[in-house]
Coordinates of C-alpha atoms in Angstrom, one line a residue:
X1 CA -61.9 -21.6 -100.3
X2 CA -59.4 -18.8 -101.0
X3 CA -57.2 -17.7 -98.2
X4 CA -55.5 -14.3 -98.4
X5 CA -52.2 -14.2 -96.6
X6 CA -51.3 -10.6 -96.9
X7 CA -54.0 -8.6 -95.2
X8 CA -53.8 -4.8 -94.9
X9 CA -53.6 -3.1 -91.6
X10 CA -56.4 -0.7 -92.6
X11 CA -54.1 2.3 -91.8
X12 CA -52.0 3.1 -94.9
X13 CA -51.0 1.5 -98.2
X14 CA -47.4 0.2 -98.5
X15 CA -45.5 0.2 -101.7
X16 CA -43.8 -2.9 -102.8
X17 CA -40.2 -1.5 -102.6
X18 CA -40.4 -0.6 -99.0
X19 CA -42.2 -3.8 -98.2
X20 CA -39.4 -5.9 -99.7
X21 CA -36.6 -3.9 -98.0
X22 CA -38.3 -3.9 -94.6
X23 CA -38.5 -0.1 -94.4
X24 CA -41.2 2.2 -93.1
X25 CA -43.1 3.5 -96.2
X26 CA -43.4 7.3 -96.3
X27 CA -45.3 7.6 -99.6
X28 CA -47.7 4.8 -99.5
X29 CA -48.8 2.8 -102.6
X30 CA -47.8 4.2 -106.0
X31 CA -50.8 3.7 -108.3
X32 CA -50.6 3.8 -112.2
X33 CA -53.4 3.4 -114.8
X34 CA -53.4 2.0 -118.3
X35 CA -53.6 4.7 -121.1
X36 CA -56.8 3.1 -122.3
X37 CA -58.4 4.0 -119.0
X38 CA -57.3 7.7 -119.0
X39 CA -60.2 10.2 -119.8
X40 CA -59.1 13.1 -122.1
X41 CA -61.0 16.3 -123.0
X42 CA -62.0 16.8 -126.6
X43 CA -60.8 19.8 -128.6
X44 CA -64.1 21.6 -128.3
X45 CA -64.2 21.0 -124.5
X46 CA -60.7 22.3 -124.1
X47 CA -61.6 25.5 -126.0
X48 CA -64.6 26.1 -123.9
X49 CA -62.7 25.7 -120.7
X50 CA -60.0 28.1 -121.8
X51 CA -62.7 30.8 -122.5
X52 CA -64.1 30.3 -119.0
X53 CA -60.7 30.9 -117.5
X54 CA -60.1 34.0 -119.5
X55 CA -63.4 35.5 -118.3
X56 CA -62.4 34.9 -114.7
X57 CA -59.1 36.7 -115.1
X58 CA -60.9 39.8 -116.5
X59 CA -63.4 39.8 -113.6
X60 CA -60.6 39.6 -111.0
X61 CA -58.4 42.3 -112.5
X62 CA -57.3 44.9 -109.9
X63 CA -57.0 48.6 -110.6
X64 CA -55.1 51.2 -108.6
X65 CA -56.9 54.4 -107.6
X66 CA -54.8 57.5 -106.7
X67 CA -56.4 59.3 -103.8
X68 CA -53.4 61.2 -102.8
X69 CA -54.8 64.7 -103.4
X70 CA -58.0 63.9 -101.5
X71 CA -56.1 62.6 -98.5
X72 CA -53.7 65.6 -98.6
X73 CA -56.6 68.1 -98.5
X74 CA -58.1 66.3 -95.5
X75 CA -54.9 67.0 -93.5
X76 CA -53.9 70.5 -94.7
X77 CA -57.2 72.2 -95.2
X78 CA -58.6 73.9 -98.2
X79 CA -56.9 77.3 -97.7
X80 CA -53.4 75.8 -97.4
X81 CA -51.6 75.9 -100.7
X82 CA -48.0 75.9 -99.5
X83 CA -47.8 72.2 -99.0
X84 CA -47.8 70.7 -102.5
X85 CA -47.2 67.2 -103.7
X86 CA -44.8 66.5 -106.4
X87 CA -44.8 62.9 -107.5
X88 CA -41.4 63.2 -109.3
X89 CA -38.4 61.5 -107.6
X90 CA -36.4 64.7 -107.9
X91 CA -39.0 66.8 -106.0
X92 CA -39.1 64.2 -103.2
X93 CA -35.4 64.2 -102.9
X94 CA -35.2 68.0 -102.8
X95 CA -37.8 68.3 -100.1
X96 CA -35.7 65.9 -98.0
X97 CA -32.3 67.5 -98.5
X98 CA -33.5 70.9 -97.4
X99 CA -32.9 69.9 -93.7
X100 CA -36.5 69.2 -92.7
X101 CA -36.0 65.5 -92.2
X102 CA -33.2 63.1 -93.0
X103 CA -33.9 60.6 -95.8
X104 CA -34.3 56.9 -95.3
X105 CA -30.8 56.3 -96.7
X106 CA -29.3 58.8 -94.3
X107 CA -31.2 57.2 -91.4
X108 CA -29.7 53.8 -92.3
X109 CA -26.3 55.3 -92.6
X110 CA -26.8 57.0 -89.2
X111 CA -27.8 53.7 -87.5
X112 CA -24.9 51.9 -89.0
X113 CA -22.2 54.4 -88.2
X114 CA -23.4 55.0 -84.7
X115 CA -23.7 58.8 -85.0
X116 CA -26.2 60.7 -82.9
X117 CA -28.8 62.7 -84.8
X118 CA -31.8 64.6 -83.5
X119 CA -35.2 64.1 -85.1
X120 CA -37.6 67.0 -85.1
X121 CA -41.3 66.7 -85.7
X122 CA -43.4 69.7 -86.5
X123 CA -46.9 70.3 -85.0
X124 CA -50.0 69.4 -87.0
X125 CA -53.1 71.3 -87.7
X126 CA -53.4 75.1 -87.7
X127 CA -50.0 75.5 -86.0
X128 CA -48.3 75.1 -89.3
X129 CA -49.9 78.3 -90.6
X130 CA -48.4 80.3 -87.8
X131 CA -44.8 79.1 -88.1
X132 CA -43.8 80.3 -91.5
X133 CA -42.5 78.5 -94.6
X134 CA -39.5 77.1 -92.8
X135 CA -41.7 75.0 -90.5
X136 CA -43.7 73.2 -93.2
X137 CA -43.5 69.4 -92.9
X138 CA -43.8 67.0 -95.7
X139 CA -47.2 65.3 -95.6
X140 CA -45.6 61.8 -95.8
X141 CA -44.2 62.5 -92.3
X142 CA -47.7 63.2 -91.0
X143 CA -49.1 60.0 -92.6
X144 CA -46.2 57.9 -91.5
X145 CA -44.6 59.5 -88.4
X146 CA -41.2 58.1 -87.4
X147 CA -40.6 56.9 -83.8
X148 CA -37.9 58.7 -81.8
X149 CA -34.5 57.3 -82.5
X150 CA -33.2 54.5 -80.3
X151 CA -29.6 54.8 -79.1
X152 CA -27.3 52.3 -80.7
X153 CA -26.7 49.4 -78.2
X154 CA -23.1 48.2 -77.8
X155 CA -22.3 45.4 -80.3
X156 CA -21.2 42.2 -78.6
X157 CA -18.2 40.6 -80.4
X158 CA -15.6 38.1 -79.4
X159 CA -13.4 41.0 -78.4
X160 CA -15.7 41.6 -75.5
X161 CA -14.7 38.2 -74.1
X162 CA -11.0 38.7 -73.9
X163 CA -8.7 37.9 -71.1
X164 CA -9.5 39.2 -67.6
X165 CA -6.2 41.0 -67.6
X166 CA -6.8 43.7 -70.1
X167 CA -3.9 45.7 -71.5
X168 CA -5.6 49.1 -71.7
X169 CA -7.2 48.6 -68.3
X170 CA -3.8 48.0 -66.8
X171 CA -2.1 50.9 -68.5
X172 CA -4.6 53.3 -66.8
X173 CA -3.9 51.8 -63.4
X174 CA -0.2 51.0 -63.8
X175 CA 1.3 53.8 -65.9
X176 CA 4.7 53.6 -64.2
X177 CA 5.2 50.0 -65.3
X178 CA 7.4 49.3 -68.3
X179 CA 5.8 48.1 -71.5
X180 CA 7.5 44.7 -71.5
X181 CA 6.2 44.0 -68.0
X182 CA 2.7 44.9 -69.1
X183 CA 2.9 42.6 -72.0
X184 CA 3.9 39.7 -69.7
X185 CA 1.0 40.5 -67.3
X186 CA -1.7 40.5 -69.9
X187 CA -0.6 37.3 -71.6
X188 CA -2.5 34.4 -70.1
X189 CA -0.8 31.0 -70.5
X190 CA -4.1 29.3 -71.4
X191 CA -6.9 30.2 -73.9
X192 CA -10.2 31.7 -72.9
X193 CA -12.1 28.4 -73.0
X194 CA -9.8 26.7 -70.5
X195 CA -9.6 29.8 -68.4
X196 CA -13.4 29.8 -68.1
X197 CA -13.2 26.2 -67.1
X198 CA -10.6 27.0 -64.4
X199 CA -12.6 29.9 -63.0
X200 CA -15.8 27.8 -63.0
X201 CA -14.0 25.1 -61.0
X202 CA -12.7 27.8 -58.6
X203 CA -16.2 29.0 -57.7
X204 CA -17.7 25.5 -57.5
X205 CA -14.9 23.7 -55.6
X206 CA -11.5 25.3 -55.0
X207 CA -12.8 28.5 -53.3
X208 CA -14.4 26.3 -50.6
X209 CA -11.0 25.1 -49.6
X210 CA -10.5 28.5 -48.1
X211 CA -13.9 28.9 -46.5
X212 CA -13.8 26.3 -43.8
X213 CA -14.4 28.8 -41.0
X214 CA -15.9 31.5 -43.2
X215 CA -19.7 31.1 -43.5
X216 CA -19.9 34.4 -45.4
X217 CA -17.9 32.8 -48.3
X218 CA -15.5 35.7 -48.7
X219 CA -13.5 33.8 -51.4
X220 CA -16.4 33.1 -53.7
X221 CA -19.8 34.7 -53.2
X222 CA -18.6 37.8 -51.4
X223 CA -15.7 38.5 -53.8
X224 CA -17.1 37.3 -57.1
X225 CA -17.0 40.8 -58.6
X226 CA -13.2 40.9 -58.0
X227 CA -12.7 38.3 -60.7
X228 CA -13.4 41.2 -63.1
X229 CA -11.9 44.1 -61.1
X230 CA -8.7 42.4 -59.9
X231 CA -6.4 40.6 -62.4
X232 CA -4.3 39.3 -59.5
X233 CA -7.2 37.6 -57.9
X234 CA -8.3 36.1 -61.2
X235 CA -4.9 34.7 -61.9
X236 CA -4.5 33.3 -58.4
X237 CA -7.9 31.7 -58.5
X238 CA -7.1 30.0 -61.9
X239 CA -3.9 28.7 -60.5
X240 CA -5.6 27.2 -57.4
X241 CA -8.3 25.7 -59.5
X242 CA -5.7 24.0 -61.8
X243 CA -4.8 21.8 -58.9
X244 CA -8.2 20.1 -59.2
X245 CA -9.0 20.5 -62.9
X246 CA -5.7 19.0 -64.1
X247 CA -5.5 16.2 -61.5
X248 CA -4.5 12.9 -63.0
X249 CA -3.1 14.5 -66.1
X250 CA 0.6 13.9 -66.9
X251 CA 1.1 17.5 -67.8
X252 CA -0.9 18.8 -64.8
X253 CA 2.2 19.7 -62.8
X254 CA 3.6 21.7 -65.7
X255 CA 0.4 23.6 -66.4
X256 CA -0.3 24.3 -62.7
X257 CA 3.3 25.6 -62.3
X258 CA 2.9 27.8 -65.3
X259 CA -0.3 29.3 -64.0
X260 CA 1.3 29.8 -60.6
X261 CA 4.2 31.7 -62.2
X262 CA 1.8 33.8 -64.2
X263 CA -0.1 34.6 -61.0
X264 CA 3.1 35.5 -59.2
X265 CA 4.2 37.8 -62.1
X266 CA 0.8 39.5 -62.1
X267 CA 0.9 40.0 -58.3
X268 CA 4.4 41.5 -58.5
X269 CA 3.6 43.7 -61.5
X270 CA 0.4 45.2 -60.2
X271 CA 1.4 46.3 -56.7
X272 CA -0.9 49.3 -57.0
X273 CA -4.0 47.2 -57.2
X274 CA -6.8 47.6 -54.7
X275 CA -6.2 45.9 -51.3
X276 CA -8.9 43.2 -51.3
X277 CA -7.6 41.7 -54.6
X278 CA -4.1 41.5 -53.2
X279 CA -5.3 40.0 -49.9
X280 CA -7.2 37.2 -51.7
X281 CA -4.5 36.6 -54.3
X282 CA -1.6 36.3 -51.9
X283 CA -3.6 34.0 -49.6
X284 CA -4.8 31.8 -52.4
X285 CA -1.1 31.3 -53.5
X286 CA -0.3 30.1 -50.0
X287 CA -3.0 27.5 -50.3
X288 CA -1.7 26.6 -53.8
X289 CA 1.8 25.9 -52.4
X290 CA 0.3 23.7 -49.6
X291 CA -1.8 21.8 -52.1
X292 CA 1.2 20.8 -54.3
X293 CA 3.7 20.4 -51.4
X294 CA 6.0 23.3 -52.5
X295 CA 7.8 23.7 -49.2
X296 CA 10.4 26.3 -50.1
X297 CA 8.1 28.4 -52.3
X298 CA 5.4 28.0 -49.6
X299 CA 7.6 29.5 -46.9
X300 CA 8.3 32.6 -49.1
X301 CA 4.6 33.0 -49.9
X302 CA 3.6 32.7 -46.2
X303 CA 6.1 35.4 -45.2
X304 CA 4.8 37.6 -48.0
X305 CA 1.2 37.1 -46.9
X306 CA 2.1 37.7 -43.2
X307 CA 3.7 41.0 -44.1
X308 CA 0.7 42.1 -46.1
X309 CA -1.7 41.2 -43.2
X310 CA 0.4 42.8 -40.5
X311 CA 0.7 46.0 -42.6
X312 CA -3.0 46.6 -42.5
X313 CA -4.1 46.7 -38.8
X314 CA -4.4 43.1 -38.0
X315 CA -5.6 43.6 -34.5
X316 CA -8.4 45.9 -35.7
X317 CA -9.5 43.5 -38.5
X318 CA -13.0 44.7 -39.3
X319 CA -12.8 44.0 -43.0
X320 CA -14.5 40.7 -43.7
X321 CA -12.2 39.8 -46.6
X322 CA -9.0 40.6 -44.6
X323 CA -10.3 38.5 -41.6
X324 CA -11.1 35.6 -43.8
X325 CA -7.7 35.7 -45.4
X326 CA -6.0 35.8 -42.0
X327 CA -7.7 32.5 -40.9
X328 CA -6.8 30.8 -44.1
X329 CA -3.2 32.0 -43.7
X330 CA -2.9 30.8 -40.1
X331 CA -4.2 27.3 -40.9
X332 CA -1.4 27.0 -43.5
X333 CA 1.1 28.5 -41.2
X334 CA 0.3 26.3 -38.2
X335 CA 1.2 23.1 -40.1
X336 CA 4.2 24.6 -41.8
X337 CA 5.4 25.6 -38.4
X338 CA 4.7 22.2 -36.9
X339 CA 6.6 20.3 -39.7
X340 CA 9.5 22.8 -39.5
X341 CA 9.6 22.9 -35.7
X342 CA 9.3 26.7 -35.6
X343 CA 6.8 29.1 -34.1
X344 CA 4.1 30.7 -36.2
X345 CA 5.1 33.7 -38.3
X346 CA 2.6 36.0 -36.7
X347 CA 2.8 35.6 -32.9
X348 CA -0.4 34.3 -31.4
X349 CA -0.4 37.3 -28.9
X350 CA -1.3 39.6 -31.8
X351 CA -4.2 37.5 -33.1
X352 CA -7.6 39.1 -32.7
X353 CA -10.4 36.7 -32.1
X354 CA -13.8 37.8 -33.5
X355 CA -16.6 37.7 -31.0
X356 CA -19.9 36.1 -32.1
X357 CA -22.3 38.7 -33.4
X358 CA -24.6 39.3 -36.3
X359 CA -21.7 39.4 -38.8
X360 CA -19.7 36.5 -37.4
X361 CA -21.6 33.2 -37.0
X362 CA -21.0 31.5 -33.7
X363 CA -19.7 28.3 -35.4
X364 CA -17.0 30.4 -37.1
X365 CA -15.9 32.0 -33.9
X366 CA -15.7 28.8 -31.9
X367 CA -13.7 27.1 -34.7
X368 CA -11.3 30.0 -34.8
X369 CA -10.9 29.7 -31.1
X370 CA -9.9 26.0 -31.4
X371 CA -7.4 27.0 -34.1
X372 CA -5.9 29.6 -31.9
X373 CA -5.4 27.2 -29.0
X374 CA -3.7 24.7 -31.4
X375 CA -1.4 27.4 -32.7
X376 CA -0.3 28.3 -29.1
X377 CA 0.4 24.6 -28.5
X378 CA 2.5 24.4 -31.6
X379 CA 4.5 27.5 -30.6
X380 CA 5.2 26.0 -27.1
X381 CA 6.3 22.7 -28.6
X382 CA 8.6 24.4 -31.0
X383 CA 10.9 25.4 -28.1
X384 CA 13.8 23.3 -26.9
X385 CA 12.6 20.4 -24.6
X386 CA 14.2 22.1 -21.6
X387 CA 12.4 25.4 -22.3
X388 CA 8.9 23.9 -22.6
X389 CA 6.6 25.2 -19.8
X390 CA 4.6 22.3 -18.4
X391 CA 2.3 24.7 -16.5
X392 CA 1.4 26.4 -19.8
X393 CA 0.7 23.1 -21.4
X394 CA -1.6 22.2 -18.6
X395 CA -3.4 25.5 -18.9
X396 CA -3.9 24.9 -22.6
X397 CA -5.3 21.4 -21.9
X398 CA -7.8 23.1 -19.5
X399 CA -8.8 25.5 -22.3
X400 CA -9.4 22.7 -24.7
X401 CA -11.7 20.9 -22.2
X402 CA -13.6 24.1 -21.6
X403 CA -13.9 24.6 -25.3
X404 CA -15.5 21.1 -25.9
X405 CA -17.9 21.6 -23.0
X406 CA -19.1 25.1 -23.9
X407 CA -19.2 24.7 -27.7
X408 CA -22.7 25.6 -29.0
X409 CA -25.1 23.2 -30.7
X410 CA -24.0 24.3 -34.2
X411 CA -20.4 23.0 -33.4
X412 CA -21.6 19.7 -31.9
X413 CA -22.0 16.6 -34.0
X414 CA -25.4 15.7 -35.4
X415 CA -24.9 12.0 -35.0
X416 CA -22.2 9.7 -33.7
X417 CA -22.2 5.9 -34.2
X418 CA -19.5 3.6 -32.8
X419 CA -17.3 1.7 -35.3
X420 CA -18.8 -1.4 -36.9
X421 CA -17.6 -4.1 -39.2
X422 CA -17.8 -1.8 -42.2
X423 CA -15.3 0.7 -40.8
X424 CA -12.8 0.6 -38.0
X425 CA -13.6 4.2 -37.2
X426 CA -16.7 5.8 -35.7
X427 CA -19.2 7.7 -37.8
X428 CA -19.3 11.3 -36.6
X429 CA -21.5 13.7 -38.7
X430 CA -21.5 17.5 -38.5
X431 CA -23.8 20.0 -40.1
X432 CA -21.3 22.6 -41.4
X433 CA -17.6 22.9 -42.3
X434 CA -16.8 25.2 -39.4
X435 CA -17.9 22.5 -36.9
X436 CA -15.8 19.9 -38.7
X437 CA -12.7 22.2 -38.7
X438 CA -13.1 23.2 -35.0
X439 CA -13.5 19.6 -33.7
X440 CA -10.6 18.3 -35.8
X441 CA -8.4 20.9 -34.4
X442 CA -9.6 20.1 -30.9
X443 CA -8.8 16.4 -31.2
X444 CA -5.4 17.2 -32.9
X445 CA -4.5 19.6 -30.1
X446 CA -5.3 17.0 -27.5
X447 CA -3.0 14.5 -29.2
X448 CA -0.2 17.0 -29.3
X449 CA -0.5 17.7 -25.6
X450 CA -1.0 14.1 -24.5
X451 CA 2.0 12.8 -26.4
X452 CA 4.3 15.2 -24.6
X453 CA 4.0 13.2 -21.3
X454 CA 4.0 16.5 -19.4
X455 CA 0.3 16.4 -18.4
X456 CA -0.8 14.8 -15.1
X457 CA -2.1 11.3 -15.4
X458 CA -5.9 11.1 -16.1
X459 CA -8.2 8.1 -16.2
X460 CA -10.7 9.7 -18.6
X461 CA -11.1 7.9 -22.0
X462 CA -10.5 11.3 -23.6
X463 CA -7.1 11.3 -22.1
X464 CA -6.0 8.6 -24.6
X465 CA -4.3 9.8 -27.9
X466 CA -5.8 6.7 -29.6
X467 CA -9.3 7.8 -28.8
X468 CA -8.7 11.2 -30.3
X469 CA -7.0 9.7 -33.4
X470 CA -9.9 7.4 -34.2
X471 CA -12.3 10.3 -33.9
X472 CA -10.2 12.4 -36.3
X473 CA -10.3 9.6 -38.9
X474 CA -14.0 9.1 -38.3
X475 CA -14.8 12.8 -38.7
X476 CA -12.8 13.0 -41.9
X477 CA -14.2 9.9 -43.6
X478 CA -17.8 10.8 -42.6
X479 CA -17.7 14.5 -43.6
X480 CA -15.9 13.9 -46.9
X481 CA -16.7 17.2 -48.7
X482 CA -13.9 18.8 -50.7
X483 CA -13.7 21.7 -48.3
X484 CA -13.2 19.4 -45.4
X485 CA -10.9 16.8 -47.0
X486 CA -8.1 19.2 -47.9
X487 CA -8.0 20.7 -44.4
X488 CA -8.0 17.2 -42.8
X489 CA -4.7 16.1 -44.3
X490 CA -2.4 17.2 -41.5
X491 CA -4.7 16.2 -38.6
X492 CA -5.0 12.8 -40.2
X493 CA -1.2 12.5 -40.3
X494 CA -1.0 13.4 -36.6
X495 CA -3.7 10.9 -35.8
X496 CA -2.2 8.1 -38.0
X497 CA 0.9 7.9 -35.8
X498 CA -1.2 6.9 -32.8
X499 CA -3.3 4.1 -34.4
X500 CA -2.2 0.6 -33.3
X501 CA -4.2 -1.7 -35.5
X502 CA -3.2 -2.8 -39.0
X503 CA -6.8 -2.4 -40.3
X504 CA -6.9 1.2 -39.1
X505 CA -3.5 2.0 -40.7
X506 CA -4.6 0.6 -44.0
X507 CA -7.8 2.6 -43.8
X508 CA -5.9 5.8 -43.2
X509 CA -3.5 5.2 -46.1
X510 CA -6.5 4.5 -48.4
X511 CA -8.3 7.6 -47.2
X512 CA -5.2 9.8 -47.8
X513 CA -5.0 8.4 -51.3
X514 CA -8.7 9.1 -52.0
X515 CA -8.1 12.8 -50.9
X516 CA -5.5 13.2 -53.7
X517 CA -7.6 11.4 -56.3
X518 CA -10.7 13.6 -55.5
X519 CA -9.1 17.0 -54.9
X520 CA -5.6 17.0 -56.5
X521 CA -3.9 17.8 -53.2
X522 CA -0.6 15.9 -53.0
X523 CA -0.7 13.4 -50.2
X524 CA 1.8 10.9 -51.7
X525 CA 4.7 12.0 -49.6
X526 CA 2.7 11.7 -46.4
X527 CA 1.6 8.2 -47.4
X528 CA 5.3 7.3 -48.0
X529 CA 6.3 8.7 -44.6
X530 CA 3.6 6.6 -42.8
X531 CA 4.5 3.5 -44.7
X532 CA 8.2 3.9 -43.7
X533 CA 7.1 4.5 -40.1
X534 CA 5.0 1.3 -40.1
X535 CA 7.6 -0.8 -41.9
X536 CA 5.6 -1.2 -45.0
X537 CA 8.4 -0.1 -47.2

C-alpha cells in the first residue's frame, strides 16, 4: 500500500523554493514542459493565420469624416455668410487676436498671473445679424462655450503660517516704535512647531488655571480669537504653557524664562494694543510668576496688573474679560500679601462683587464672595498685633458661617465620605471648579481666624482648625483636576501647619510633590519649609 505524506490543501499549488524556505508562496507552482511535448504550427498554418489577421485589420480600420461645414450651417443659417471657417492655424490665430475672445494660451497666463479679465459672450441666433460685423463670434465659442471665470483663490504657502507676531501687522499699529524694537518683538524664541505645541497646551490645560471662578472661560473659549489679534496675549499664553510643557526638562527653566522675557518685551513694546489683549497678557504673566515662585518679579507684575485694572473703572466692571482678569489677579495677590505680611494691593473696599444673574453663574458669585472675605481677613491680620480689631474678626467669622449655610446646591459637595484606611483625609467631591475654590477659601479663612485666638470659645467641631485642615486636604486630593491643583497650593500649606499626625503630614508632602510633577508649578520650596517645621530636615 502506497502512503502519500505530502497531500495538497486543495487551495493553491506551492512552488518548491517557497516550501523549502517556509515562505508564503505568491506565484504558485511553476510548471515547465519538455520540448518534445510542445505543439508547433506548420509553415502553411502560420501563413493562413497571418492572412486572417490582416483581413481583420482592414475591416476594423477607422476613417474620419469632416462634417464641420454641415454643423456650421446648422448654427448660422443659410443666409449668413459672414461667419467663415478657415482651417489654417494662421486664420484661427487672427480671429482670436482681434479682441473677440482671449486664446487658450492667454487664459492660462491670466490664471497663472492672477490678473482679472472679463469674458464676453455674444448672443446666439438672429441677434448676430442685427449687431454688425464687430459682434460676430467664432463658431467654436458657440460649440464649446467657456464657463465664467473663477476668481483666483489665495494660494496657501508656508509663509501663511508664520509667527503670530507679524512684522507688517505691527508696523501698521505701532508706527511710532523704532525699527530695532519691532525686530525684537517679532522674533519668537521658539520655532513654529514648538509654538503650536505651547498654544495647544495653553488652551487644553494652562488656561484653566485662570478659570477657577470663571464658568464663561474668558481665558480660553471666550478669547480664543485674541491669539491671532493680540501678539501680547499669544506671547503670554505661550510663556504660561511652557510651565507645563517643559516640566521635568533640565532646560525647562531657561526656556520658560526666555519665553517670559519675550512676553514682557512684547507687552512693553505694544502699549497701543487693544485693551482685552493687554488685560489677559498682564494677568497671565502674574500667574506665570506665581507658578515658578518668582517673588520679586511677581510683585512688580502684580503692581502693573493692579494699575491696569484700576485705570479702567474697576467698580463698574461690566466687561467679562476684565472681571475675569480681576479675580485671577486677586487670588494671586491674596497669597502674595499673606506671605509678605502686607495688605492687598487693591483695597477690598473698592472691589465690586458681581450679583448672580444670567451672565454670572451663581457658583462663580458665591466663590468670589468667599475670596473677598478671605482677602479682608488677610488685610486685618497684616496689621500690627495691637492694631488688630477683634470685633472685626468676629464679624468676619459670622460672615463665613452665613456663607456656608446659604451657599446654593451648586457650591455644596456632591458626596462626602469620612477617612478610611486608604487615606487619612475625607473624600469630598464637588461638581465644578468654582465650588472647589469657594469651599477651599472658606476652610482656609476659618483656619486663619481660629489660629488668632481672638474668637470666643466655641464647642462646635467646625471651630477646630484641624477639622478645616483635613477637609482642605481631602478636597484637594479628591478634586485633583489641573485647574484645582494649582490653586490649592497655598490653602494646603496653611492647612498642613495644623495637622498633628505623621501620616497626614507625609500625605500632604506627597500631594504637594504630585502637584509639581503634574502641572509644573514649583512646590519644592513649600515642601522644604514644611519639612523644616516638622523637624524632617
